[in-house]
Coordinates of C-alpha atoms and ligand atoms in Angstrom, one line a residue:
X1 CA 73.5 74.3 140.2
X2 CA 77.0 74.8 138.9
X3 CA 76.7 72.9 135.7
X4 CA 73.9 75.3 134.5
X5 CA 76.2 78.4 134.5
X6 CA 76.2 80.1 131.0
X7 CA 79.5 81.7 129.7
X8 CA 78.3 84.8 128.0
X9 CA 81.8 86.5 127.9
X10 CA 83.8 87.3 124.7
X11 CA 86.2 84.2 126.1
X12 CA 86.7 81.9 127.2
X13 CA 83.7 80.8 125.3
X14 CA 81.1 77.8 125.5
X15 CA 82.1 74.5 124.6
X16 CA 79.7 72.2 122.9
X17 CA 79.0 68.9 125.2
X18 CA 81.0 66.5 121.7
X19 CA 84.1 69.1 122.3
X20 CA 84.6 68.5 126.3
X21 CA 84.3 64.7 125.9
X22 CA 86.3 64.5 122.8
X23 CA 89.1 65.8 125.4
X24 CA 88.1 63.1 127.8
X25 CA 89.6 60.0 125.3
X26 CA 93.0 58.5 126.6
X27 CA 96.2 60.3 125.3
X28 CA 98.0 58.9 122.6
X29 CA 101.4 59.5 121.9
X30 CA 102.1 62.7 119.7
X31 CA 105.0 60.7 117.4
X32 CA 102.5 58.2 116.4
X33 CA 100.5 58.1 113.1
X34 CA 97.1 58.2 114.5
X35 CA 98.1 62.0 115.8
X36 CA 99.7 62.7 112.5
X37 CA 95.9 61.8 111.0
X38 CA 94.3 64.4 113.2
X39 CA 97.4 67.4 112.6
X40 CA 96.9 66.8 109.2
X41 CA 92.9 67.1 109.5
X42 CA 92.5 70.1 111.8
X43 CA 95.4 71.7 109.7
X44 CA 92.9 71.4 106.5
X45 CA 89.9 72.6 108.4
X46 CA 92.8 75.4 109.2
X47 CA 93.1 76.7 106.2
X48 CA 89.6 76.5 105.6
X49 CA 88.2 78.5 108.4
X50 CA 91.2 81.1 107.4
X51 CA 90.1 81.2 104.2
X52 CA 93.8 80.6 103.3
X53 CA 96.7 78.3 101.1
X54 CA 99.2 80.2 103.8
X55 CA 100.5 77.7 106.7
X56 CA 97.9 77.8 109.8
X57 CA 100.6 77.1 112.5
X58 CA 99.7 76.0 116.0
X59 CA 101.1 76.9 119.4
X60 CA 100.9 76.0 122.7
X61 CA 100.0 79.3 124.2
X62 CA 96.3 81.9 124.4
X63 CA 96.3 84.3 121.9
X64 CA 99.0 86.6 123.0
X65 CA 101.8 84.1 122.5
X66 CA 100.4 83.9 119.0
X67 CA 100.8 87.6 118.1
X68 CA 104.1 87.8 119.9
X69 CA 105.4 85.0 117.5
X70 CA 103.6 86.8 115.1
X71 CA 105.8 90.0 115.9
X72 CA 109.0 88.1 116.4
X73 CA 109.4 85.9 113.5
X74 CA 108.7 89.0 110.9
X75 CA 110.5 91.9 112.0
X76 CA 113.8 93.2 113.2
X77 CA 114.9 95.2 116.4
X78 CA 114.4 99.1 115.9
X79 CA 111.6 98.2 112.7
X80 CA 109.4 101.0 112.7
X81 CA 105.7 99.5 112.6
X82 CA 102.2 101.3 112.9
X83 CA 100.4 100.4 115.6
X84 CA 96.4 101.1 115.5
X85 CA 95.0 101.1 119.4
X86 CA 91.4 102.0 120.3
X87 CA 91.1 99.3 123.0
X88 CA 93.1 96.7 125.4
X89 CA 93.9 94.3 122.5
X90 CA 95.4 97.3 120.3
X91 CA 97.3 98.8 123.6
X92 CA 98.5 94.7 123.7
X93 CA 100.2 95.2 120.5
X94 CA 102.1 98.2 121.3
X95 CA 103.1 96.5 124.7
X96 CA 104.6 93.5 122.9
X97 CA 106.1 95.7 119.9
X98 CA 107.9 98.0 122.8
X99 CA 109.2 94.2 124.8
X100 CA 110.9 93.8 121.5
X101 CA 112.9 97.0 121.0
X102 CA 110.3 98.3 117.9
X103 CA 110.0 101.7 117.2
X104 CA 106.4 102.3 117.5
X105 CA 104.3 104.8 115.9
X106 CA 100.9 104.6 117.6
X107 CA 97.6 105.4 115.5
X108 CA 94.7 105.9 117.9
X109 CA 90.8 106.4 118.5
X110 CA 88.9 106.9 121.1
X111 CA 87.8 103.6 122.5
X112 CA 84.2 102.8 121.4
X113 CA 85.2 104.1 118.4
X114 CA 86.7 102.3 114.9
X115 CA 90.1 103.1 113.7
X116 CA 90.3 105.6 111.2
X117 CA 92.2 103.9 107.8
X118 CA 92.9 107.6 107.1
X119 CA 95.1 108.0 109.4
X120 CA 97.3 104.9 108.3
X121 CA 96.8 106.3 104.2
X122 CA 98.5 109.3 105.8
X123 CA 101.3 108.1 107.3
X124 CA 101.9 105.2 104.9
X125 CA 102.4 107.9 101.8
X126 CA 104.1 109.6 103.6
X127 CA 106.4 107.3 104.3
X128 CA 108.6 107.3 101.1
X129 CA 111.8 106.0 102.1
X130 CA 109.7 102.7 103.5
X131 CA 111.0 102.8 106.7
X132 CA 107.5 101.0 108.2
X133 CA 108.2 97.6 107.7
X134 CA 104.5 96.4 109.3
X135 CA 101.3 97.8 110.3
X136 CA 99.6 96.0 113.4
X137 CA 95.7 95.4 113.3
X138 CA 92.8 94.4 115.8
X139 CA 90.4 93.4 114.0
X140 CA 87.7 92.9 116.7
X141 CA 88.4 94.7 119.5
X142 CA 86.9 93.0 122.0
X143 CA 87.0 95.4 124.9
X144 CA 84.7 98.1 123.2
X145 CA 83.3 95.7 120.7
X146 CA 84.1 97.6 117.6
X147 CA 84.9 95.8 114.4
X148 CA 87.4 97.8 112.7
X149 CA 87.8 98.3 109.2
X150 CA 91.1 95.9 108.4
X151 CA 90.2 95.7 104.7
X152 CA 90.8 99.1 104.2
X153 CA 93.5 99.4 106.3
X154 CA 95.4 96.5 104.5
X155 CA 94.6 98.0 101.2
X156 CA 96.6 101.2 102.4
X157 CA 99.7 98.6 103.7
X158 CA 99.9 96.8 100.1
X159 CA 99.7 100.4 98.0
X160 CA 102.8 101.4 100.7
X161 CA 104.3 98.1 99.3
X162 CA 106.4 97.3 101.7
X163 CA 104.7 97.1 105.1
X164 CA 103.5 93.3 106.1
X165 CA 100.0 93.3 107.6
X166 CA 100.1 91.7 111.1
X167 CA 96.2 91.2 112.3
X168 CA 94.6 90.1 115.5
X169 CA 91.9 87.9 114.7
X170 CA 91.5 86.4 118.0
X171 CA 87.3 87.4 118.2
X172 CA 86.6 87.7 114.3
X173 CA 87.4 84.6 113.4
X174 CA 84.7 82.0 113.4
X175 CA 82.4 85.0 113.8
X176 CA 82.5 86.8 110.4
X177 CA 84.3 86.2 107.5
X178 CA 88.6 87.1 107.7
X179 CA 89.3 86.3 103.7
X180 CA 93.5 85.7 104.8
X181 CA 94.2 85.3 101.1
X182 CA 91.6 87.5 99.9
X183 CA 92.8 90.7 101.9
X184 CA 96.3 90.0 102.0
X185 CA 97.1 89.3 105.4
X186 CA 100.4 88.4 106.2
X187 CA 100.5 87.1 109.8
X188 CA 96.8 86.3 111.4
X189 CA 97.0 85.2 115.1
X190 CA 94.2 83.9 116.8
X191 CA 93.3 81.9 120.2
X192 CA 91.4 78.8 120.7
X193 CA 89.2 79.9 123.2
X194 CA 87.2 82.0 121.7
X195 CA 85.3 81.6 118.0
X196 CA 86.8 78.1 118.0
X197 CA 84.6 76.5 120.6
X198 CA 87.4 74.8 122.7
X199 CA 89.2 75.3 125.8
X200 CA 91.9 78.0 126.1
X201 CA 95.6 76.7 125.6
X202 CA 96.2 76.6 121.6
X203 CA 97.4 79.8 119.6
X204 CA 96.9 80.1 116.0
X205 CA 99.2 81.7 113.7
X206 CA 98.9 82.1 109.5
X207 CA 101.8 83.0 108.0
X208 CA 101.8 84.5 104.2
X209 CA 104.9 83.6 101.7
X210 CA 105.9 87.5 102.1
X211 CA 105.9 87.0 106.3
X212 CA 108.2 83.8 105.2
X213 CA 110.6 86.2 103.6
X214 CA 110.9 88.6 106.1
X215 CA 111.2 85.8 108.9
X216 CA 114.5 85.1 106.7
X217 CA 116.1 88.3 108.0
X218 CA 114.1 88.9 111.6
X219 CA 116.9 89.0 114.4
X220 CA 114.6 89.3 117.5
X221 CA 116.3 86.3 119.3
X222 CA 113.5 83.1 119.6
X223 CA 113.3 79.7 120.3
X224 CA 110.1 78.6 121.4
X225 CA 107.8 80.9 119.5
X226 CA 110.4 80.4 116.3
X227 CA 107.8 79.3 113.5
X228 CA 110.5 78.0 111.2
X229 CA 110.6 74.4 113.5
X230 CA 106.6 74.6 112.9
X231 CA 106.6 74.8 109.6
X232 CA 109.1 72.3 109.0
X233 CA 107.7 69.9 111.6
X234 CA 104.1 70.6 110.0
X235 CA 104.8 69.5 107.1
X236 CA 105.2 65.9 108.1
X237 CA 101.9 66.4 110.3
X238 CA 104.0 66.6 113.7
X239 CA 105.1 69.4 116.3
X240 CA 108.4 70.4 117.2
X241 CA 107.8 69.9 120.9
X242 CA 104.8 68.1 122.7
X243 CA 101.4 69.7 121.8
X244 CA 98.3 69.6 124.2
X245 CA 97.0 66.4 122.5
X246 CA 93.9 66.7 124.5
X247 CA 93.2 70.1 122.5
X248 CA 93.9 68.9 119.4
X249 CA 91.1 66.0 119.7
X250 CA 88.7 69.0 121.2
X251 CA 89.6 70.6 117.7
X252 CA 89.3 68.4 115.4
X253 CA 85.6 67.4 116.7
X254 CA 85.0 71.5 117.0
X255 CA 85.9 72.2 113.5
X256 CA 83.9 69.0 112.1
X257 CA 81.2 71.0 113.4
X258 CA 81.8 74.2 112.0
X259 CA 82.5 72.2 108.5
X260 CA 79.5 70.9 108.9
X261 CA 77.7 74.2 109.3
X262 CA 79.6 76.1 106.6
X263 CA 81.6 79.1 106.6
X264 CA 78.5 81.4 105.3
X265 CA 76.1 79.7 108.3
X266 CA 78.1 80.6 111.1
X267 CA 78.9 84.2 109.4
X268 CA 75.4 85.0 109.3
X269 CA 74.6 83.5 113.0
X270 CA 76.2 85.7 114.3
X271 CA 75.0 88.6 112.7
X272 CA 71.9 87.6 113.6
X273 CA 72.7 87.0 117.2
X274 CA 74.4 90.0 117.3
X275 CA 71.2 92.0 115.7
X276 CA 69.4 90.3 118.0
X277 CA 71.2 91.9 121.5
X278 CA 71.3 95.1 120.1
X279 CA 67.8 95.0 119.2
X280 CA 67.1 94.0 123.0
X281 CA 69.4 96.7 124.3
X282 CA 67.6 99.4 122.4
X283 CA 64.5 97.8 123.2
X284 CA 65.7 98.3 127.0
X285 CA 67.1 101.6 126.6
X286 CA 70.1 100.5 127.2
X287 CA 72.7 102.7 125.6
X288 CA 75.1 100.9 123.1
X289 CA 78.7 101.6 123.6
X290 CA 79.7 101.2 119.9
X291 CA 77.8 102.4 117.0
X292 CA 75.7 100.0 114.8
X293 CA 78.3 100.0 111.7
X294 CA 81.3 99.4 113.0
X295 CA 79.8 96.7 116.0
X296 CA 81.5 93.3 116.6
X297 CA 79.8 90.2 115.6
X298 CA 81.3 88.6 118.7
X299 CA 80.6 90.8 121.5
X300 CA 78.5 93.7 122.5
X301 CA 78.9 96.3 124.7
X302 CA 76.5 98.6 126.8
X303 CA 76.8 101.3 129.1
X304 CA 73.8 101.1 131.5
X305 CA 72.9 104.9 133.0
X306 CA 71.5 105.2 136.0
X307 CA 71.9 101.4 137.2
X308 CA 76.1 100.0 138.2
X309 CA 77.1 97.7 135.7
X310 CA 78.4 95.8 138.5
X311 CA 74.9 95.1 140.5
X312 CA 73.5 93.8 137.3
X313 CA 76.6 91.5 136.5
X314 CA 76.4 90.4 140.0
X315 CA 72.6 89.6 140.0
X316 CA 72.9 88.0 136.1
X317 CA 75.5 85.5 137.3
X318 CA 74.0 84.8 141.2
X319 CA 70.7 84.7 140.0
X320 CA 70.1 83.2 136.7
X321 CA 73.8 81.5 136.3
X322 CA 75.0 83.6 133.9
X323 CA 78.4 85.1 132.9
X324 CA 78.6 88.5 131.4
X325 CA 81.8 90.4 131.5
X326 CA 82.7 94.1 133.0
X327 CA 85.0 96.8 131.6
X328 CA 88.6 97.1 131.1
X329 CA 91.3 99.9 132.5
X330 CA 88.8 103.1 132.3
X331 CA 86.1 100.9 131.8
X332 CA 85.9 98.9 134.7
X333 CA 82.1 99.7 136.1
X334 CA 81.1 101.5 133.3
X335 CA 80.1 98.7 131.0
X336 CA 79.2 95.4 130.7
X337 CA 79.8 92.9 127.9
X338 CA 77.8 89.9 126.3
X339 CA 79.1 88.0 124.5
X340 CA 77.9 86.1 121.4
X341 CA 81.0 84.4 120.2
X342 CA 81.1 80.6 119.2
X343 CA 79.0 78.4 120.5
X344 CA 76.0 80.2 120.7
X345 CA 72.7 80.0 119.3
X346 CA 69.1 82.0 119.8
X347 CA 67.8 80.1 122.6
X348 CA 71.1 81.8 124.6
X349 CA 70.2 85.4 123.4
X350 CA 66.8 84.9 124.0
X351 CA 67.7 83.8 128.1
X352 CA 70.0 86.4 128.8
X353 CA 67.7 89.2 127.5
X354 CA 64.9 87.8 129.6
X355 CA 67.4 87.5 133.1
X356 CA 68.4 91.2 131.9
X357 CA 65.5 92.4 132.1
X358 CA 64.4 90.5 135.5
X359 CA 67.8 92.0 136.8
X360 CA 66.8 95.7 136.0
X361 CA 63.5 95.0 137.3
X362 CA 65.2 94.1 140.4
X363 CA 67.3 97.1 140.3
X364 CA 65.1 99.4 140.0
X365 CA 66.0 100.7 137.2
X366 CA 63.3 102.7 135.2
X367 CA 63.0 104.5 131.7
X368 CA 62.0 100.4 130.3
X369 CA 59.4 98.5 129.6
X370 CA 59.6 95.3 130.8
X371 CA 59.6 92.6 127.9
X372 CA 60.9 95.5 125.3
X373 CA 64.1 93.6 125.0
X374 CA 62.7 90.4 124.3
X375 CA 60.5 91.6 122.2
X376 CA 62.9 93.6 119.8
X377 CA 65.4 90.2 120.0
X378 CA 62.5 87.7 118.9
X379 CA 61.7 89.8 116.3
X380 CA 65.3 89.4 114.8
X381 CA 65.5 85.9 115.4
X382 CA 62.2 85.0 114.2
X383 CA 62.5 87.2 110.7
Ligands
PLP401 C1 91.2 87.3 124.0 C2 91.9 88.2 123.1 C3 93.2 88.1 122.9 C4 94.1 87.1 123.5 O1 94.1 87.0 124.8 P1 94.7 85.7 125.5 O2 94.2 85.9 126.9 O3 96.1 85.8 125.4 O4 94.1 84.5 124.8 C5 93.8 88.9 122.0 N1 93.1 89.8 121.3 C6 91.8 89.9 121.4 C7 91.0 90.9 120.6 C8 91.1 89.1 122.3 O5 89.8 89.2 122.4

């Protein structure tokens, strides 16, 4: 029964049935005006979903090729930049800061837990001779789910005054609101196969007029990832080099559809959906990795005791065709992951709490009650 499998991983995510056969049409040629039509749409429905007047460039690459060119069309070799890790996707930053010869100061929290903006006020007024040139940002990091506190940390970068804001948005946006203009970000890089609702292979990159300046002077060498061609090509609605027209049909049709459901809809979705499984997890008592105000409205994690992560991944996608993902690094068998990212509605909650539940139940597992979960999530989505 392959076609019923379920993706409930934080990405690649499900893609609505209109998406996949928007990518089935025959190619057309990427000089032509017909493409020109569609750059010009999806680069509107860009800005929109970015809540932005900044250029929304797009790349042919996942979501690390769009915070590299994020790092390498801002800064300079031997910048100093703060680096905020408490997860995989924060360690990614410093990995790709240290490939391009940065100097990297490292602000750090446990994993599970949010990043404390404290500790970038600190060494950000301390900084007077404004030798950090950027501070670095995951948003949502999706290997612990928390959602950590960019606003605040921004804030601290712009009262520095001379520290750009570099942010991964690759699993909050499309899943809560990331005001670009509103909070200042300079350089936003996200990934279309996650709160886009498309296939992986386009990376997203908004780029503020103060990252414009700085790209002026940034001598990390580039040529693929060098954003100047995109914004020059974008501005007649073309690419630089061939883009994966196939995508760009799948997007146009995907953000139609998140037009059509409004920014403040899909916002409060997934809050809801994300209420919703940690409701059924508490229900199941089913300890929560991350704590309820700092939790990720794209993903949730859970640290089963007593029961292997593992078995119950195993059994969730052998027996009821569904996808959850397992831990990273340290993590690996300690947790598992559900996503609710994208294209997801109630109905997909509501499933996977009752196959979780079945799965325990096969397990063996004890301390729950079966139908607590489903219980606690109906009574979020029903309110
Ligand atoms: C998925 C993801 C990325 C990008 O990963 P790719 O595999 O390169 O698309 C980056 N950051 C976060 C937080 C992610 O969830």
């Amino acid at each position: 029964m392959d076609d019923k499998f379920m993706l409930m991983i934080p990405g690649p995510t499900p893609v609505p049935e209109s998406v996949l056969l928007a990518q089935a049409k025959h190619l057309i040629g990427h000089r032509s005006g017909e493409f020109s039509e569609i750059m010009a749409e999806v680069t509107a429905g860009l800005k929109w979903l970015h809540q932005t007047k900044n250029d929304v460039l797009m790349l042919t690459a996942s979501g690390t090729g769009a915070m590299e060119a994020g790092i390498i069309n801002v800064l300079s070799v031997g910048d100093r930049v703060l680096v905020g890790s408490n997860g995989k996707f924060g360690d990614r930053w410093v990995k790709v800061c240290k490939a391009f010869g940065l100097n990297v100061d490292v602000i750090e929290a446990e994993w599970g837990k949010p990043l404390n903006p404290d500790d970038f006020k600190a060494k950000l007024e301390a900084d007077t001779d404004k030798t950090i040139k950027a501070v670095l940002v995951t948003h949502s990091e999706t290997s612990t789910g928390v959602l950590n506190d960019l606003k605040t940390i921004a804030d601290h970068a712009h009262a520095h005054g001379e520290a750009l804001v570099l942010v991964d948005a690759v699993t909050s946006l499309g899943a809560c609101s990331v005001p670009v203009d509103g909070w200042g970000l300079d350089v936003v890089a996200s990934g279309s196969q996650k709160g886009y609702m498309i296939p992986p292979g386009l990376g997203f990159v908004a780029m503020s007029d103060r990252a414009w300046q700085a790209y002026e002077t940034s001598n990390i060498p580039k040529f693929y990832f060098d954003l100047g061609p995109y914004r020059k090509s974008g501005a007649k609605n073309t690419t630089p080099f061939t883009p994966p027209v196939s995508l760009f049909f799948a997007l146009q049709v995907a953000l139609k559809m998140m037009q059509d459901e409004g920014l403040d809809n899909i916002f409060s979705r997934h809050a809801k959906l994300q209420t919703a499984t940690r409701a059924a997890m508490k229900g199941l008592n089913l300890p929560l990795f991350a704590a309820d105000e700092v939790a990720s409205p794209a993903v949730t994690a859970v640290m089963p005791q007593g029961v292997e992560a593992e078995k119950i991944r195993s059994i969730m996608r052998k027996q009821y065709d569904i996808a959850l993902a397992g831990g990273q690094d340290h993590l690996k068998g300690q947790i598992f992951r559900v996503g609710h990212l994208g294209f997801v509605g109630n109905r997909d909650i509501l499933t996977a709490v009752a196959s979780l539940e079945a799965t325990l139940a096969q397990l063996g597992a004890n301390g729950f009650t079966p139908g607590a979960g489903l219980a606690a999530a109906q009574a979020v989505l029903s309110a």
